[in-house]
């Protein structure tokens, strides 16, 4: 007698029920095996039948694919542990996801005008895209910045630029998301100082800074310092923000860039969550209470082509995060278990050939994000493989979200695909994959040693190469690229051009700034920052002091770099 | 001199500050698999670093991947420095997010073919191999 | 191809001139000339090698992942601050499947990427198995002749025998890490015989102290009683070495390989390593060992050239190829064996 039977033996009714269920299951198994035999006779289409991540998909899923775990354990209710069905109890019935389009170009002044326009159109949140020099911690007038100032985002080299970026925009009302990592702590301080200038206290600031350095080493490569001091800066921010900015998310743990660099869905899921746990462990090691900072951890995932696998990924992510935070890290506050995420459609799936097709790709991906229960979404524009998007293509991308939200009906019920044999099986599979990858990372000694060995980078490159091979062999169809290519050459669309004058004007501004600030104060504050970098005290107040006297981004970076050293890319072919 | 059985040496470089190296790595691996000797510079290279490496490694081809929009600055600069270093025989090619008008402008400035996203790696390999035949080199 | 005698062809003469004028482009091209064994390369080497060797040649070898390039890059950076002119050759494996190679060692040295005082060249093994490419030794000669104070060589790290490096370098540094196995593995791999200096890199990791201790013990055995009948590499005087195998400092006239610990990433132990490299250099010079090693290298080079020339003469001769073909026919008919045909060819070659 099984344990269940033993427990049930008191009640003969229950026993009968169990037997009936068992009989039903065995009949199901039998019918499935018959169905499979007849299916085996069929001539399948010449197709891969696997996801873009290489996962084999069966022709049919049935109740037999469901995990043994009970509904309440594995799925539960939206807004309740383990959050598989959604982080909030009412989801899109009360509030749609935030349509947050990432924007920034040229100088602070130009971007400021764009932001004001967007706010007038009813947008409530801003998302700042910085140019490459800023992302790497270089001032606009540094020789390494040549040719890149203001090209792919806005150039911010000091508090002065940050003030101009938000001039006339009340920072106590607008939520601001900033995509910056290597020098995140510096740009964050510019932002806080700019708010101060407006008379806005940090306590009321709302928004997010990406600040996820681990995925930079693994995938996107906009790093400055080596892992240990870089992680210290992040924990400094957790600590400072938990005391001073109760409405601000000091990190957005990002799988997007990992996936874009070539990772599979399982790798994206596992690497991202494991990075998140790494930050949690580091903060706990600092002595922070897990429930003091965890409610402010936010996430950012990619939405790739494979519709169901992507939906399953979001659901698995919430379940894993909740379980680990509660069981392993002993978080008591349900807010610490709740994984909230931003999503962006996969830039890497866009094709330069027949660019209008990208509108369709983005639409499917966006729908997967909605069905996966994302909190905010950026939809890519069709022309992003050719240049920065034009106003028209940005508008189409935004309209895609609106059609999805208001016409498609997918927002009418919460987690509408739950209970699908296929989707639940996929969700379970992705969870299992992630746990196996966690184990592998632990065997390598943890996240940082694995980074230093180049393990993540190798894993990602390998996946990227396999995907490229499938496409080049023609096994993986990419419409307009390796199939249905008629007309690929003719479709030219208009693209946006950036004026090279921006760089000159930005360089002139810098000279002006350097001439008009208090050089003694600058030097003193930088020296103090350097001293604190050595001693290990929290760096946020020090960098804030530097920001207030108009030390530049690069000056602050240099002061820290002298102590912290710079990161060297490991070789990993 | 004949060069049919000679190894083609290619420097694959990521100039500028953008760290998106998926394309550079995919092309580096594909060139290796096609029998080329590929020298990979790593990320965040300045034009001076790239040209120095090209001279020391005596490569036949420099292939740069640029997704940051800085192509109009970086390609001409590397071409100019290569020529200045006496390495005008080196083919400068590459790829990235580069608008058609810019490709045409760069080609007129002595830059070779530039490839957009989604180009099959075989197309790049064929291009380099065809260029190489008929080059007079060691 | 003629023997090394006549004047250089004009293109090569021009290259030689620019080489002597210390133009980096000329060195780059000269290395290709030699690496590809293009017509005239031996004449070129003959011209270049008229000045004898002077650079200190230092080899870095060891298993993959030991951090050879990191360590090389750290010491190179320090030497550069002392204004020493450096040549670096980094060897990576050629893929046996495609014949291609991915050479990524420059990444480690990106801090020195625009420094005119260092010249870095990556080489693919192109089928050679000894840890170096077939022509790496010639390339080192070129760099020496170009005027560098030191030429640093990094071998491939794919677990093959690394024995070639002993014929290429004056000082061989074997780099190990705690993860690369125990001292027994090092002995089995033949590393005890080739090392002038042992470095346990990444010494902040668990197992490092153990490896250092085991290596010292292994070296003790090597120069102690067990292997006494077998000369250590380079034929050192065992009696003299035996006196000082335990310490790390060089004192007596013999040389026993010290075992050092480093952490390339933090620079820990690197200064000490550099001191030992200097000490080894002094010992090489004072003991006369350097001359012996150079002489041994010369001998190997002459043999190599003779081998290569004989091979070339044989297999580029239509007459001898005909003999080979006819021999194959006769073997097929059972009238000859590979040995009789080979002897026939050798006899004709020597005539």
Coordinates of C-alpha atoms in Angstrom, one line a residue, chain C residues 42-204:
Chain C
X42 CA 66.5 31.4 -45.6
X43 CA 68.6 33.9 -47.4
X44 CA 66.8 36.6 -45.4
X45 CA 67.4 34.8 -42.1
X46 CA 71.1 34.4 -43.1
X47 CA 71.4 38.2 -43.6
X48 CA 69.6 39.0 -40.4
X49 CA 71.4 36.5 -38.2
X50 CA 74.9 37.9 -39.0
X51 CA 74.6 39.7 -35.7
X52 CA 74.7 37.0 -33.0
X53 CA 72.0 36.5 -30.4
X54 CA 71.7 39.0 -27.6
X55 CA 68.2 39.0 -26.3
X56 CA 67.1 37.1 -23.2
X57 CA 64.7 34.5 -24.4
X58 CA 62.1 33.5 -21.9
X59 CA 59.5 30.8 -22.4
X60 CA 56.2 30.4 -20.6
X61 CA 54.7 27.0 -20.7
X62 CA 52.2 24.9 -18.8
X63 CA 48.7 23.5 -19.0
X64 CA 45.7 25.4 -20.4
X65 CA 44.1 27.8 -18.0
X66 CA 47.2 28.2 -15.9
X67 CA 47.3 31.9 -16.6
X68 CA 50.4 31.9 -18.8
X69 CA 49.3 34.9 -20.8
X70 CA 48.2 36.8 -17.7
X71 CA 51.5 36.2 -16.1
X72 CA 53.4 37.1 -19.2
X73 CA 51.4 40.2 -19.6
X74 CA 52.1 41.3 -16.0
X75 CA 55.8 40.8 -16.2
X76 CA 55.9 42.5 -19.7
X77 CA 54.1 45.5 -18.2
X78 CA 56.7 45.8 -15.5
X79 CA 59.6 45.5 -17.9
X80 CA 58.1 48.1 -20.0
X81 CA 58.0 50.5 -17.1
X82 CA 61.8 49.9 -17.0
X83 CA 61.9 50.8 -20.7
X84 CA 63.0 47.4 -21.9
X85 CA 62.2 46.6 -25.5
X86 CA 60.1 43.5 -25.7
X87 CA 59.1 41.0 -28.4
X88 CA 56.4 38.5 -27.6
X89 CA 55.4 35.4 -29.5
X90 CA 52.1 33.7 -28.5
X91 CA 51.4 30.3 -29.9
X92 CA 47.9 28.9 -30.2
X93 CA 46.7 25.6 -31.7
X94 CA 45.6 25.2 -35.3
X95 CA 42.3 23.3 -35.5
X96 CA 43.1 19.9 -37.0
X97 CA 39.6 19.9 -38.6
X98 CA 39.6 23.2 -40.5
X99 CA 43.3 24.2 -40.5
X100 CA 42.1 27.5 -39.1
X101 CA 43.0 29.0 -35.7
X102 CA 41.6 31.6 -33.3
X103 CA 44.4 33.5 -31.7
X104 CA 43.2 35.4 -28.7
X105 CA 46.3 36.1 -26.6
X106 CA 46.5 39.8 -27.5
X107 CA 43.3 40.4 -25.4
X108 CA 45.4 39.9 -22.3
X109 CA 47.9 42.4 -23.3
X110 CA 45.5 45.2 -24.4
X111 CA 47.1 47.6 -21.9
X112 CA 50.2 47.4 -24.0
X113 CA 48.4 47.5 -27.3
X114 CA 49.7 50.9 -28.4
X115 CA 53.0 50.8 -26.7
X116 CA 55.7 51.1 -29.4
X117 CA 58.2 49.3 -27.1
X118 CA 56.5 46.0 -27.4
X119 CA 55.8 43.9 -30.4
X120 CA 53.3 41.0 -30.1
X121 CA 52.9 38.3 -32.7
X122 CA 50.4 35.5 -32.6
X123 CA 51.3 32.2 -34.3
X124 CA 49.2 29.2 -35.0
X125 CA 50.8 25.8 -34.6
X126 CA 49.9 24.7 -38.2
X127 CA 50.1 21.1 -37.3
X128 CA 53.3 21.2 -35.3
X129 CA 52.9 19.2 -32.0
X130 CA 55.7 20.3 -29.7
X131 CA 53.9 23.4 -28.2
X132 CA 55.4 25.8 -30.7
X133 CA 54.8 26.4 -34.4
X134 CA 57.4 24.9 -36.8
X135 CA 59.0 28.3 -37.4
X136 CA 58.6 29.9 -33.9
X137 CA 62.3 29.5 -33.3
X138 CA 63.2 31.4 -36.4
X139 CA 60.7 34.0 -35.5
X140 CA 62.4 34.4 -32.1
X141 CA 65.6 34.8 -34.0
X142 CA 64.1 37.6 -36.0
X143 CA 62.9 39.4 -32.9
X144 CA 66.3 39.0 -31.3
X145 CA 68.0 40.4 -34.4
X146 CA 65.5 43.2 -34.5
X147 CA 67.0 44.5 -31.3
X148 CA 64.6 43.6 -28.5
X149 CA 66.1 43.2 -25.0
X150 CA 63.9 40.3 -24.3
X151 CA 61.8 37.9 -26.3
X152 CA 59.0 36.2 -24.5
X153 CA 57.4 33.1 -25.8
X154 CA 54.1 31.6 -24.7
X155 CA 53.5 28.0 -25.8
X156 CA 50.1 26.5 -26.6
X157 CA 48.4 25.0 -23.5
X158 CA 46.7 22.0 -24.8
X159 CA 48.4 19.3 -22.8
X160 CA 50.8 18.3 -25.5
X161 CA 54.4 17.8 -24.7
X162 CA 55.9 21.3 -24.3
X163 CA 59.5 20.1 -24.9
X164 CA 60.1 22.3 -27.9
X165 CA 60.3 25.4 -25.7
X166 CA 63.6 24.2 -24.2
X167 CA 65.1 24.4 -27.6
X168 CA 63.8 27.9 -28.1
X169 CA 64.3 29.7 -24.8
X170 CA 67.1 30.4 -22.4
X171 CA 64.8 30.4 -19.4
X172 CA 61.8 28.2 -19.2
X173 CA 59.1 29.1 -16.8
X174 CA 56.5 26.3 -16.1
X175 CA 53.2 27.8 -15.0
X176 CA 50.9 25.6 -13.0
X177 CA 47.7 26.2 -11.0
X178 CA 46.2 24.3 -8.1
X179 CA 43.6 23.0 -10.4
X180 CA 46.0 21.7 -13.0
X181 CA 46.6 18.5 -11.1
X182 CA 49.2 17.4 -8.6
X183 CA 53.0 17.3 -8.8
X184 CA 52.9 13.7 -10.0
X185 CA 51.0 14.9 -13.1
X186 CA 53.6 17.5 -13.7
X187 CA 56.3 14.8 -13.5
X188 CA 54.4 12.5 -15.8
X189 CA 54.1 15.4 -18.3
X190 CA 57.8 15.8 -18.3
X191 CA 57.6 19.3 -16.8
X192 CA 60.2 18.6 -14.1
X193 CA 62.9 18.2 -16.8
X194 CA 62.2 21.4 -18.7
X195 CA 61.6 23.9 -16.0
X196 CA 64.1 26.5 -14.9
X197 CA 61.6 28.1 -12.7
X198 CA 58.3 26.7 -11.5
X199 CA 55.4 29.1 -10.8
X200 CA 52.2 28.1 -9.0
X201 CA 49.9 30.8 -10.3
X202 CA 46.5 31.6 -8.8
X203 CA 48.2 30.8 -5.5
X204 CA 45.3 32.3 -3.5

